[in-house]
Coordinates of N, CA, C and O in Angstrom, one line a residue:
X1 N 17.5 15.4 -8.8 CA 17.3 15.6 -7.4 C 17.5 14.4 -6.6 O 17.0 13.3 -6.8
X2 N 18.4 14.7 -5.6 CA 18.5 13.1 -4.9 C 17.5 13.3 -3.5 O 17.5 14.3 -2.8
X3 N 16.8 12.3 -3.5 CA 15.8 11.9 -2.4 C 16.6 10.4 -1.5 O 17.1 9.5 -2.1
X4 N 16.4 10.5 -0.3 CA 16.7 10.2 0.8 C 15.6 9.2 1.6 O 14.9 9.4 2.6
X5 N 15.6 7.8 0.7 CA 14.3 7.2 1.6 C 14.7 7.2 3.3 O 15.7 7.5 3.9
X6 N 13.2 6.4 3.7 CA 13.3 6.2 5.0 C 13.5 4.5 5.3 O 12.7 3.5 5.6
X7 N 14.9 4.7 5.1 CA 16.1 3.3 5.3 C 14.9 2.2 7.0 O 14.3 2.6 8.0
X8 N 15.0 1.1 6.6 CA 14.4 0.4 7.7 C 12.7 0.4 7.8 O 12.0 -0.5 8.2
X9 N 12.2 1.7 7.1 CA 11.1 2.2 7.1 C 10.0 0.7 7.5 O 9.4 0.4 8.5
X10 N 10.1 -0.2 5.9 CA 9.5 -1.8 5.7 C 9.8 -2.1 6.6 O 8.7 -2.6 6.9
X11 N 10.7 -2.4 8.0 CA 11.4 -3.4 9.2 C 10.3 -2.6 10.1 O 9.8 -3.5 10.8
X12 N 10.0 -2.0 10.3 CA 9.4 -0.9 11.4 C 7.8 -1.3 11.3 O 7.0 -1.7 12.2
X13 N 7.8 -0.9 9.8 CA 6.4 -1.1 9.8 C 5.6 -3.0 10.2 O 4.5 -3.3 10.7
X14 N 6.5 -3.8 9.7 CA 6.3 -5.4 10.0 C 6.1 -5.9 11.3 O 5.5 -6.9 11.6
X15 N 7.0 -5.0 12.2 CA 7.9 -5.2 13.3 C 7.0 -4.7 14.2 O 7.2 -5.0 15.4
X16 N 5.6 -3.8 13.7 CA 5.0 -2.9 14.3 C 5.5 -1.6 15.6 O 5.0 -1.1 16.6
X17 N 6.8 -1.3 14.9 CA 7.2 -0.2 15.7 C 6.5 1.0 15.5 O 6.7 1.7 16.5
X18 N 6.0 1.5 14.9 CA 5.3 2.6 15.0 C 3.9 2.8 15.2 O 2.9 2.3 14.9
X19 N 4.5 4.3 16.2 CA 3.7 4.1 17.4 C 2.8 5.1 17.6 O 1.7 5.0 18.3
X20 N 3.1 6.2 17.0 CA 2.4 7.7 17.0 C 2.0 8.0 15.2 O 2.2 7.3 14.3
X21 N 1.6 8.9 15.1 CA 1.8 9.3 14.0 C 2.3 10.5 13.3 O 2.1 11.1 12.2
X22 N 2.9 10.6 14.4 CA 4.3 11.4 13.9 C 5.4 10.8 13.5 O 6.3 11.4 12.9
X23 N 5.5 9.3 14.1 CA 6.2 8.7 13.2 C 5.9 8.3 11.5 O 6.7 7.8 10.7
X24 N 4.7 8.8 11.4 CA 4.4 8.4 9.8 C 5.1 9.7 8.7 O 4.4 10.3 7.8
X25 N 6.0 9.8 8.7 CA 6.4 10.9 7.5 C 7.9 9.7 6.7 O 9.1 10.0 6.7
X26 N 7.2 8.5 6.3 CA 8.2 7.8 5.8 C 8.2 8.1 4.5 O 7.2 8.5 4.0
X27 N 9.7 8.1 3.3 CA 9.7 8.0 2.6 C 10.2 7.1 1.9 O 11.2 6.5 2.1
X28 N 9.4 6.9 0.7 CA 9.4 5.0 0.2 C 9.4 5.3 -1.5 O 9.0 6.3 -2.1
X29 N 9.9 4.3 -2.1 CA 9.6 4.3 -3.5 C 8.6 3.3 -4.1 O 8.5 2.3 -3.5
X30 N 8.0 3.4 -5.1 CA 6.9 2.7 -5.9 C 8.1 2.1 -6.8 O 9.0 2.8 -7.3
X31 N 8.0 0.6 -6.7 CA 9.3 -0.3 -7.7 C 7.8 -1.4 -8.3 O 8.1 -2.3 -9.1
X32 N 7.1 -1.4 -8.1 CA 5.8 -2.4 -9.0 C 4.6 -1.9 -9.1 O 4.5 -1.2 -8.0
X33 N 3.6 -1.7 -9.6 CA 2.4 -1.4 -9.6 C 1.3 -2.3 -10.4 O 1.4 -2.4 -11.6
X34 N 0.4 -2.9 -9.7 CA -0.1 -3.8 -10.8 C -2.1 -3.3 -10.5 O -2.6 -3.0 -9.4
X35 N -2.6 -3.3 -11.4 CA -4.3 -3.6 -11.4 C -4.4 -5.0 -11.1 O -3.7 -5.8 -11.6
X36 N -5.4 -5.2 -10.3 CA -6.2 -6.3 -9.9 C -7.6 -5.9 -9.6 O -8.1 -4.8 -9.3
X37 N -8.3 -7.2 -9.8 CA -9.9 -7.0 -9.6 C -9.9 -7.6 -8.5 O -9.4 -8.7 -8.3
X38 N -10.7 -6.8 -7.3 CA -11.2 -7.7 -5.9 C -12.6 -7.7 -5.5 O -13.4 -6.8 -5.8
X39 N -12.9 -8.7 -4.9 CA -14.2 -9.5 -4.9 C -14.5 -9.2 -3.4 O -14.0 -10.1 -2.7
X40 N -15.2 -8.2 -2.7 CA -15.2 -7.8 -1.2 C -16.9 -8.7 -0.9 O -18.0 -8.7 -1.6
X41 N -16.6 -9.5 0.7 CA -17.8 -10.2 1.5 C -19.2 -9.1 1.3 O -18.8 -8.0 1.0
X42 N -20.0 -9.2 1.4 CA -20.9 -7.9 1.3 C -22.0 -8.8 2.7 O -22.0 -10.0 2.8
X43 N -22.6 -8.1 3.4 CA -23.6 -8.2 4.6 C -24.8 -9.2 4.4 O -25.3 -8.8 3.3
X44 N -25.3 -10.0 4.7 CA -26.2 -10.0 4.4 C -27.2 -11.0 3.5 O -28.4 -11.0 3.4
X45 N -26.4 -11.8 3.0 CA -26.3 -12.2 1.8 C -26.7 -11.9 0.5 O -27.2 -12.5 -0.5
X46 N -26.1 -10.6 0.6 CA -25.9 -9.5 -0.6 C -24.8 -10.0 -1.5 O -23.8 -10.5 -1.2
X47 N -25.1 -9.6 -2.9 CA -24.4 -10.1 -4.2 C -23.1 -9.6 -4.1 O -22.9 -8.4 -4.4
X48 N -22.0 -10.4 -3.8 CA -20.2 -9.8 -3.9 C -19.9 -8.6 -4.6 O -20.6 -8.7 -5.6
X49 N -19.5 -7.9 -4.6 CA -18.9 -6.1 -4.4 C -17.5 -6.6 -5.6 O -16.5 -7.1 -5.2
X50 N -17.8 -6.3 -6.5 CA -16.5 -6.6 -7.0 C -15.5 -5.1 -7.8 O -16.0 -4.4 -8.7
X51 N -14.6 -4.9 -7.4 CA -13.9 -3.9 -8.5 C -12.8 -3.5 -8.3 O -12.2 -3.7 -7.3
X52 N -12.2 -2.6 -9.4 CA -10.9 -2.8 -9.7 C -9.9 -1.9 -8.8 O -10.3 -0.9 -8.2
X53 N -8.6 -2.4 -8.7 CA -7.8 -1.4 -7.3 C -6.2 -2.0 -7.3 O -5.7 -3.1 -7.4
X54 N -5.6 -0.9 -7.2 CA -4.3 -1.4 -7.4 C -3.6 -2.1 -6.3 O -4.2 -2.0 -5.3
X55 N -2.4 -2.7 -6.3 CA -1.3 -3.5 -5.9 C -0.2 -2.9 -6.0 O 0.3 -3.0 -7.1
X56 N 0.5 -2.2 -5.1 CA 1.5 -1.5 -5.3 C 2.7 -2.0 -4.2 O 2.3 -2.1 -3.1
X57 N 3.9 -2.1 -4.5 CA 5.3 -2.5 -3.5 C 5.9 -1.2 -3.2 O 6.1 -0.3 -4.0
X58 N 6.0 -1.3 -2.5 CA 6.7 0.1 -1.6 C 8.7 -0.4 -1.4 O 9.0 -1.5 -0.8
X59 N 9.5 0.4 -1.8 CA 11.1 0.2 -1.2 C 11.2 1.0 0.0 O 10.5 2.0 -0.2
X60 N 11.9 1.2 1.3 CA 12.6 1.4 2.1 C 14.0 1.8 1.1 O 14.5 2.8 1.5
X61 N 14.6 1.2 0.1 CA 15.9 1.1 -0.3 C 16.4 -0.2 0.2 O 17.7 -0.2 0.1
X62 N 15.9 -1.7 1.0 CA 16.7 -2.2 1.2 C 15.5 -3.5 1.4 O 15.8 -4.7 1.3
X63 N 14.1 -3.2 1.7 CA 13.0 -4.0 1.9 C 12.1 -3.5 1.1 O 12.1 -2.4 0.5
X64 N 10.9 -4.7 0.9 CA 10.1 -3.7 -0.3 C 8.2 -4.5 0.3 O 8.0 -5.7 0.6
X65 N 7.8 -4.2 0.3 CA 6.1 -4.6 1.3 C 5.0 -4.2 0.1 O 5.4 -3.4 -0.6
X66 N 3.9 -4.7 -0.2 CA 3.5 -5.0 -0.9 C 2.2 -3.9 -0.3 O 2.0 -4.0 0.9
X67 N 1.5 -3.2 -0.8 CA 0.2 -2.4 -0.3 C -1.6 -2.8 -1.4 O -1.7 -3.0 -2.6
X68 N -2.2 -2.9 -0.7 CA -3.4 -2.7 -1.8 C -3.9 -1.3 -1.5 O -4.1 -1.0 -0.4
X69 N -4.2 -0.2 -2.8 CA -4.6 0.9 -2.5 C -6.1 1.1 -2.3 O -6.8 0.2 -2.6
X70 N -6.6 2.1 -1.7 CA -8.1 2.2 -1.5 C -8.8 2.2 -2.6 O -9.2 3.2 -2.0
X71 N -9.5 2.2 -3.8 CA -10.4 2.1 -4.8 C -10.6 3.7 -5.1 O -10.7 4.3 -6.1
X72 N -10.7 4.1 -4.2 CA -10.7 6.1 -3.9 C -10.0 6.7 -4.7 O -10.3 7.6 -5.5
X73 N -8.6 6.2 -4.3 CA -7.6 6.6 -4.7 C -7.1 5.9 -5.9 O -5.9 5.7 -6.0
X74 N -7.8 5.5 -6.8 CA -7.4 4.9 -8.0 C -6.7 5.6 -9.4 O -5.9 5.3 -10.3
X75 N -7.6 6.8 -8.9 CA -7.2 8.0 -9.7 C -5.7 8.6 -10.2 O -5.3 9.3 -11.1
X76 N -5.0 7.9 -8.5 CA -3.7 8.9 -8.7 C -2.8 7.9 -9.7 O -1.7 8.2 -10.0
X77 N -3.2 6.9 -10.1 CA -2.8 6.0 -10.9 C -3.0 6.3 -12.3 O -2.2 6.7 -13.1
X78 N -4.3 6.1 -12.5 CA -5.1 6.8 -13.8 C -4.7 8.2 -14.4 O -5.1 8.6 -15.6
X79 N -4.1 9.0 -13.7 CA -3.6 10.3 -14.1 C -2.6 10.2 -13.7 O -2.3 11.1 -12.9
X80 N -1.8 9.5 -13.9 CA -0.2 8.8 -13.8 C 0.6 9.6 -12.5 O 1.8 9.3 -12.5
X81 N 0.0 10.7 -11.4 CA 0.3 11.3 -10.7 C 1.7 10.3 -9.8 O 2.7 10.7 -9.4
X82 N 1.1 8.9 -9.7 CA 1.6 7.7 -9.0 C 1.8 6.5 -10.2 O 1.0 5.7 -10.8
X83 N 3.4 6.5 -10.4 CA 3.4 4.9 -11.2 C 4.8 4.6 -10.5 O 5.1 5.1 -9.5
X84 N 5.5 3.8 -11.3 CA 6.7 3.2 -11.2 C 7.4 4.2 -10.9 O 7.2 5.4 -11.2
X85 N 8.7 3.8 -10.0 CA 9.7 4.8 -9.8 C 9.2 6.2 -8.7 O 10.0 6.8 -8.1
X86 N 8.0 6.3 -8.7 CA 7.4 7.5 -7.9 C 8.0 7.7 -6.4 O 8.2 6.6 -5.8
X87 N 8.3 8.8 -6.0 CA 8.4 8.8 -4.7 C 7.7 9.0 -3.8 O 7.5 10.2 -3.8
X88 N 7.2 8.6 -3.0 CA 5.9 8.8 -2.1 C 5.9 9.1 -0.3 O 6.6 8.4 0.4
X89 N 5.1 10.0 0.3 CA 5.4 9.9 1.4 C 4.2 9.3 2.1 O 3.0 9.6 2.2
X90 N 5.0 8.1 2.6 CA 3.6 7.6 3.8 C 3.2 8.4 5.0 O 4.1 9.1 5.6
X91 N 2.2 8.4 5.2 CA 1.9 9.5 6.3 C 0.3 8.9 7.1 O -0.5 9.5 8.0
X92 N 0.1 7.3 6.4 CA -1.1 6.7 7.0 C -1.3 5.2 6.1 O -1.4 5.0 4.8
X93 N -1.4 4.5 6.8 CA -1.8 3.2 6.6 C -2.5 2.3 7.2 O -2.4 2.6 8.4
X94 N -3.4 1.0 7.0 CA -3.9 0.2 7.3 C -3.2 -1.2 7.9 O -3.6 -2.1 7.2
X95 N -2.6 -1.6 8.8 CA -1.9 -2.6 8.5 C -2.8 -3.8 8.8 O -3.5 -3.8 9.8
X96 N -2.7 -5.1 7.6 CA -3.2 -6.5 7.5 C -2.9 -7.0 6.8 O -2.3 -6.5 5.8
X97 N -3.1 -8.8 7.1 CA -2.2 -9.8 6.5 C -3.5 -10.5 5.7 O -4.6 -10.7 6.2
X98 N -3.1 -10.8 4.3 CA -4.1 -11.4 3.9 C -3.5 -12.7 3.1 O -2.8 -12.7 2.0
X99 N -3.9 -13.7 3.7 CA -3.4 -15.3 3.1 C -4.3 -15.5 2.3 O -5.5 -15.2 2.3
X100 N -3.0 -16.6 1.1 CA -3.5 -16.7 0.0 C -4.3 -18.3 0.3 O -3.8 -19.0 1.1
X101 N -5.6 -19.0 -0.5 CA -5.7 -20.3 -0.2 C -5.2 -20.8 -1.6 O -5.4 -20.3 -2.6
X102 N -4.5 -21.9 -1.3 CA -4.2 -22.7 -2.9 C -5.4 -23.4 -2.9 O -5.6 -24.2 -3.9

């Protein structure tokens, strides 16, 4: 079956062109998927939140943007529903830049 991403899709989203969310019915491909462990601030001086959550690259076919998934949704990983090669439709995202410190 041939699938038809949404060409530019990564430029748009960077670029912050989208503007409604009706513009959200992009389609993108899964080309990386990695586990990582993340260590979240907690309030308070409460003991760091640590746990596991994926890293996944998204293609347009021509750009490729890097996502961390919600911990929620770890599942669709774990029951292989989502791995490599998968097709996926975005239809909601969070967007943020997170620098690395050396």
């Amino acid at each position: 079956m041939e699938v038809n991403l949404t060409r530019r899709a990564m430029a748009w989203i960077i670029k912050r062109e989208l503007r409604a969310s009706s513009d959200l019915q992009l389609v993108l491909q899964v080309i990386e998927l990695e586990e990582i462990q993340t260590t979240s601030q907690q309030q308070h001086q409460e003991p760091r939140k640590s746990e596991r959550r994926f890293v996944l690259s998204l293609s347009d076919g021509l750009l490729s943007q890097q996502y961390l998934r919600a911990a929620s949704k770890n599942w669709f990983v774990k029951s292989s529903k989502l791995q490599i090669d998968s097709i996926v439709r975005l239809t909601r995202f969070v967007r943020s830049f997170i620098q690395k410190h050396l």
